[in-house]
Short mmCIF file of C-alpha atoms in Angstrom, two decimals:
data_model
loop_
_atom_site.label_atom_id
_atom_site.label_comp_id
_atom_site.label_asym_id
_atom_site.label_seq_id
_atom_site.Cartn_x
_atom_site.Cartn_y
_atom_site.Cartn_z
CA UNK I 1 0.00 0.00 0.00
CA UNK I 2 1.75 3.28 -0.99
CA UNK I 3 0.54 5.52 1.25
CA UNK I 4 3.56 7.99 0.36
CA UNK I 5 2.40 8.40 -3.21
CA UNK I 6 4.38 8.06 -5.90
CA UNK I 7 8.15 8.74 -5.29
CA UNK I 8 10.79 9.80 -7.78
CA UNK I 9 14.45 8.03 -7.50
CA UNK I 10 17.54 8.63 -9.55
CA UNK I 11 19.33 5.99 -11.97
CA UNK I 12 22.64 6.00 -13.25
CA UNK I 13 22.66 5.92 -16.62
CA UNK I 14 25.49 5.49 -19.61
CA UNK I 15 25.54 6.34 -23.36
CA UNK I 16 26.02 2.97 -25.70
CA UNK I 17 26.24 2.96 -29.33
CA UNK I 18 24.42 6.29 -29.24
CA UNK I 19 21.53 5.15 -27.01
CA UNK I 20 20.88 5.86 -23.41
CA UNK I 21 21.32 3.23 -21.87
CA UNK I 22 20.94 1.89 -17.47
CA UNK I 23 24.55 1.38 -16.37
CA UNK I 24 22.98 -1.39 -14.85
CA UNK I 25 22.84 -3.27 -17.58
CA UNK I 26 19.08 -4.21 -18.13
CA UNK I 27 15.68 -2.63 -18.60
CA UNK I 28 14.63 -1.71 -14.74
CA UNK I 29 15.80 0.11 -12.33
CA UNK I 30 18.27 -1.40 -9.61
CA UNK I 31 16.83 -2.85 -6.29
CA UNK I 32 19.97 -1.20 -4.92
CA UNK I 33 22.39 1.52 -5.91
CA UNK I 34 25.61 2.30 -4.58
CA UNK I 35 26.39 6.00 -3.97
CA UNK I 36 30.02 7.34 -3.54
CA UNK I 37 30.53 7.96 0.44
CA UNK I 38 27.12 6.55 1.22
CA UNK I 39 27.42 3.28 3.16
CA UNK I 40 24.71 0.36 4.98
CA UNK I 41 25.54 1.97 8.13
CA UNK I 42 24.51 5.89 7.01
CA UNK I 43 21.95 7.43 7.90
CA UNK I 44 18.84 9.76 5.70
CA UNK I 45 18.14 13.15 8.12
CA UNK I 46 15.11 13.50 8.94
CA UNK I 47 11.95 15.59 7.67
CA UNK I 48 11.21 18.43 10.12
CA UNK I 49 9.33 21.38 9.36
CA UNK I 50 8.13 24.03 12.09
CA UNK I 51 5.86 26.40 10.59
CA UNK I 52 5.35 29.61 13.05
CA UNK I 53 3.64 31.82 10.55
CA UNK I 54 5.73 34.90 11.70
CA UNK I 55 6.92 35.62 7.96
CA UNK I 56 4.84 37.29 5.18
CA UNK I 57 3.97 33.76 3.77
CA UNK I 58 4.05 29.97 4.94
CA UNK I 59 6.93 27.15 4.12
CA UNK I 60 6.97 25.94 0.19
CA UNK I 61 6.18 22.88 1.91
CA UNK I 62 2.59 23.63 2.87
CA UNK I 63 0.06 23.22 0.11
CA UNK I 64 -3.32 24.12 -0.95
CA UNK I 65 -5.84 22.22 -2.71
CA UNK I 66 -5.70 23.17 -6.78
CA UNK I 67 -6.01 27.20 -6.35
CA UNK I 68 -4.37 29.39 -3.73
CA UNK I 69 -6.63 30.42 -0.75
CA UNK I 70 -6.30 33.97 -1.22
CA UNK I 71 -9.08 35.67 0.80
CA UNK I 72 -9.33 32.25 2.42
CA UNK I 73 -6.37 33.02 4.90
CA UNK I 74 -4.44 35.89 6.34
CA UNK I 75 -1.23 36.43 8.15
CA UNK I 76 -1.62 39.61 9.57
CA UNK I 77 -5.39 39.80 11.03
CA UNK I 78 -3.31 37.85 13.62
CA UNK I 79 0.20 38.46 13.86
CA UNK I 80 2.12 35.27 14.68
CA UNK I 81 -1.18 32.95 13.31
CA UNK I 82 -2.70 31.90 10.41
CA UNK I 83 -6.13 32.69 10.37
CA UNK I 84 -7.89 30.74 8.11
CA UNK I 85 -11.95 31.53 6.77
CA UNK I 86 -14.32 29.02 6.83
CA UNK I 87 -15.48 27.62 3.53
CA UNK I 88 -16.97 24.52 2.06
CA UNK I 89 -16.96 20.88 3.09
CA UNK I 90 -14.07 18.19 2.16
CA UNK I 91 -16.39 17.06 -0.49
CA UNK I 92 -16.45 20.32 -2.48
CA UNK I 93 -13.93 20.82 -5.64
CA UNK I 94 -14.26 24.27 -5.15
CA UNK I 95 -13.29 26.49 -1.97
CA UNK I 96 -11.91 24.94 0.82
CA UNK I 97 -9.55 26.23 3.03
CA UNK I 98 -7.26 23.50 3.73
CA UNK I 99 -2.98 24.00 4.21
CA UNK I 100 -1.24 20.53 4.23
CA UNK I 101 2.27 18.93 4.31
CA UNK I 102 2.19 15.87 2.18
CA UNK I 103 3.37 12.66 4.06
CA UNK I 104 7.42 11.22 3.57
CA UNK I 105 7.48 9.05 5.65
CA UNK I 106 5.85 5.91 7.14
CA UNK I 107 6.58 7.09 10.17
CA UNK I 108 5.68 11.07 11.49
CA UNK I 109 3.92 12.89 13.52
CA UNK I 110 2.41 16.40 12.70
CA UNK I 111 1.30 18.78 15.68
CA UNK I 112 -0.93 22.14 15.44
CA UNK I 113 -2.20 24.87 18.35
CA UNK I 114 -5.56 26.51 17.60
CA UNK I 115 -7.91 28.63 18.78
CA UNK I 116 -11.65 28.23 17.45
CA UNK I 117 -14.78 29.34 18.66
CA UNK I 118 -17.49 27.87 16.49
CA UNK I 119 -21.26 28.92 17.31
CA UNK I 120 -23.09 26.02 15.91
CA UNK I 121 -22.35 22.51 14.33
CA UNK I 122 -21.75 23.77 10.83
CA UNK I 123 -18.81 25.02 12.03
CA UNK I 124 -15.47 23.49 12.14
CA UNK I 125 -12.18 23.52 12.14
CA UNK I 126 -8.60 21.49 13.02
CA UNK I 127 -6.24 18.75 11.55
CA UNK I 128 -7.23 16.41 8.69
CA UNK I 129 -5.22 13.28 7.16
CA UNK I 130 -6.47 13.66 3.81
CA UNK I 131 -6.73 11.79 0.29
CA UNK I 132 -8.90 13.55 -1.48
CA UNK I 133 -12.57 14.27 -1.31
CA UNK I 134 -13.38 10.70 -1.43
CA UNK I 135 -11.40 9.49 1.74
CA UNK I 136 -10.12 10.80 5.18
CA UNK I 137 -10.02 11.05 8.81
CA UNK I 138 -10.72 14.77 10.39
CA UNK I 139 -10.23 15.61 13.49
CA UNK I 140 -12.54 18.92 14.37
CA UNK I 141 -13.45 20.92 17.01
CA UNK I 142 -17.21 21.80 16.53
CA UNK I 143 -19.95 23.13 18.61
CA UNK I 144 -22.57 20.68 19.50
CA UNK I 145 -26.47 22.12 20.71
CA UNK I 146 -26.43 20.12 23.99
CA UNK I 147 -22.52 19.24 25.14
CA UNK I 148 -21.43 22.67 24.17
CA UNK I 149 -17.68 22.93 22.85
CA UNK I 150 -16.37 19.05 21.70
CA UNK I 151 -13.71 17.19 19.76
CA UNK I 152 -15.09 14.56 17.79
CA UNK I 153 -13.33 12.32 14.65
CA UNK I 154 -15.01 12.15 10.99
CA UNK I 155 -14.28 9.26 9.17
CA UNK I 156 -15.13 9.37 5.27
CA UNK I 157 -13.85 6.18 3.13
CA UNK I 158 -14.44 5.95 -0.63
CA UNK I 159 -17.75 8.70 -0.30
CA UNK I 160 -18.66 6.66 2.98
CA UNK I 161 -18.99 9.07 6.14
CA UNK I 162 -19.05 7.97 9.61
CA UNK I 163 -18.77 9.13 13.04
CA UNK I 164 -16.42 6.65 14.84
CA UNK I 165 -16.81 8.52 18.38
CA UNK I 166 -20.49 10.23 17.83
CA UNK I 167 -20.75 13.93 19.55
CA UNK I 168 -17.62 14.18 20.64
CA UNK I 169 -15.58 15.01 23.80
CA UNK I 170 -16.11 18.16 25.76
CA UNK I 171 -13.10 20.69 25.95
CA UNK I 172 -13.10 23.93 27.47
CA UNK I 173 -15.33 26.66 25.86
CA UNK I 174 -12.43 29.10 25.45
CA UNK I 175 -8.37 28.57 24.72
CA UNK I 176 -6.27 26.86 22.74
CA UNK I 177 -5.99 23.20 21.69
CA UNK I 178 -3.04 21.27 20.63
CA UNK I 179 -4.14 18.37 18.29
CA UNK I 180 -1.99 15.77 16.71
CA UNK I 181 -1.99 13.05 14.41
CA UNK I 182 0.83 10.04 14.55
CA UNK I 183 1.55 7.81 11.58
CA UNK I 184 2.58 4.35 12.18
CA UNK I 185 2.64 2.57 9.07
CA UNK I 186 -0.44 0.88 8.15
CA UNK I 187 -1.96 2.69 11.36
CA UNK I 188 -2.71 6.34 12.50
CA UNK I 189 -4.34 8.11 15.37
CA UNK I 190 -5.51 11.38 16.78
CA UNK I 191 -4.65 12.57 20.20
CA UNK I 192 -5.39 16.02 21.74
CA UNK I 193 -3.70 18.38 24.73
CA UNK I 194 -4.99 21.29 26.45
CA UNK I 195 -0.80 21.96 28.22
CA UNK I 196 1.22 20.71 25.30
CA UNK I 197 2.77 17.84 28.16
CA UNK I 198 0.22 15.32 27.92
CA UNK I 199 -1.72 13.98 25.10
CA UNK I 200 -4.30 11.85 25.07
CA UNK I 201 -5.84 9.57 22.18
CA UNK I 202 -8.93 10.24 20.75
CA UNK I 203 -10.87 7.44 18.56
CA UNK I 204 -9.72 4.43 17.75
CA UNK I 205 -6.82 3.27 16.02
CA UNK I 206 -7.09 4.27 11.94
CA UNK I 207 -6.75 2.24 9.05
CA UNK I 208 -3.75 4.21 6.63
CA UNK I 209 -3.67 2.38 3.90
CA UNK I 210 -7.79 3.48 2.75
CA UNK I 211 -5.63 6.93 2.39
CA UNK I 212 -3.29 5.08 -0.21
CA UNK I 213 -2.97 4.67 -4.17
CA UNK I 214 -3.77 0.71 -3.87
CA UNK I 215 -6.66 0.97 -1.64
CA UNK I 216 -8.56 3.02 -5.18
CA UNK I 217 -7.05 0.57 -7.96
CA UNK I 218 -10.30 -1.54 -7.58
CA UNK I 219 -12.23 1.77 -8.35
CA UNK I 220 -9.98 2.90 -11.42
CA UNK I 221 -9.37 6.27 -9.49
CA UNK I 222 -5.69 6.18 -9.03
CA UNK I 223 -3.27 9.59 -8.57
CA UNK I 224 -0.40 8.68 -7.10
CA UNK I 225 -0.49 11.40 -5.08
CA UNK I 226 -0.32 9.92 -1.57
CA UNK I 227 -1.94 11.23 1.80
CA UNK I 228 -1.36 14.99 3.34
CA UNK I 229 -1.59 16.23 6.65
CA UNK I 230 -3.42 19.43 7.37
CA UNK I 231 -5.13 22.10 8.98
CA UNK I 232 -8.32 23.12 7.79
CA UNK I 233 -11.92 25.06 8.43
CA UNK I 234 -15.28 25.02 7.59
CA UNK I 235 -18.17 27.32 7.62
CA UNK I 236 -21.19 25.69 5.98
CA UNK I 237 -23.56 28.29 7.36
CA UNK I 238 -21.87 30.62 5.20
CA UNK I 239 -20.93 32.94 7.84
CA UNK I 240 -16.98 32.76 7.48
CA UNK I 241 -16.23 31.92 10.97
CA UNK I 242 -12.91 31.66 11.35
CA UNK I 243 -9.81 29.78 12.98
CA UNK I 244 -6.22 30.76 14.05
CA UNK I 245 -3.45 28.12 13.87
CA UNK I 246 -0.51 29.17 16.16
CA UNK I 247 1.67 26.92 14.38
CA UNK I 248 2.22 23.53 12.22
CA UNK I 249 4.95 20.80 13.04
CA UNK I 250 5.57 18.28 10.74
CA UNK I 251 8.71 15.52 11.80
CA UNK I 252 9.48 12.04 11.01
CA UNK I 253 10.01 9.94 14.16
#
């Protein structure tokens, strides 16, 4: 299951009779490829990216969903957050306001603060693991008519929407929340903070690989484009409610 998307790797390559040919010799790429000063024993760095949003724009690495978001977002209402207007649901191909880091690695774990004060359940906002339209897992802070202020989990798999923890957990009516998402793999899961120190999970373990390239083959609807991590908000009531993300951490672990 190649939840990473497809990758792009590098092949030597010789001219033969003048063809270009693989140095290896045949008509695939090598398995294996040895690299001058690269041993077994060395090591790859790392991914890390800490997004602060104290600069006039956001990391290269953080990207939107076909157009930029424009109006959608803004650096300065905010200084030192990006606030970001509510638009339409995940299943719109039109205006969303979304910001993501596409996934490297197998194994990472991504980390955003926000502050969000939503006055009814059409509003929403927080961190998705994302596909496309189709297929996800969102983790959103919404406000429900009877527990007030909540966290709950939306799961949507191939068009299929569920609810895997209902109305959600309470969390204070004001302040900020720290919500993550850790890769493992195969497996994923949500966990919130209201100190930054502990974390607890939320919902139960996720299934990755429904947010990978195999998963759609049966369907015909492949892109190769792997899953991203993001922040995100939705107004649905139209009334452009917004929310501020203090930062976004994305690093391999």
């Amino acid at each position: 299951m190649c939840i990473l998307g497809r990758e792009t790797a590098l092949e030597e390559v010789v001219w033969k009779d003048g063809w270009l040919r693989l140095a290896n010799g045949g008509n695939s790429p090598s398995e294996t490829v040895e690299i001058a000063g690269v041993t077994a024993d060395s090591t790859v760095p790392k991914k890390y990216l800490m997004e602060d949003f104290e600069k006039d724009t956001w990391s290269i690495h953080l990207q939107t969903l076909r157009v930029p978001l424009e109006e959608r977002a803004s650096l300065k209402e905010r200084p030192g957050y990006l606030r970001l207007y509510g638009k339409e649901s995940f299943t719109s191909c039109f205006h969303q306001s979304l910001l993501a880091h596409r996934q490297q690695a197998f194994y990472c774990e991504v980390t955003t603060k926000v502050d969000f004060n939503p006055k009814n359940f059409q509003q929403m906002a927080g961190l998705v693991y994302y596909y496309d339209s189709l297929s996800y897992y969102y983790l959103y802070i919404t406000e429900d008519e009877i527990e007030g202020k909540v966290l709950s989990i939306i799961s949507n798999v191939l068009g299929k929407g569920t609810q895997p923890i209902g109305v959600g957990i309470q969390i204070p009516a004001e302040g900020e929340v720290y919500l993550r998402l850790t890769t493992e793999k195969e497996k994923a899961y949500f966990s919130y903070s209201m100190d930054n120190k502990t974390f607890l999970q939320i919902g139960e373990t996720l299934d990755a690989t429904v947010l990978s390239d195999d998963f759609y083959a049966p369907t015909g609807h492949i892109m190769f484009t792997g899953a991203f991590i993001g922040i995100c908000c939705q107004d649905l009531s139209g009334q452009g409610n917004f929310a501020d993300f203090d930062y976004f951490e994305y690093k391999e672990i």
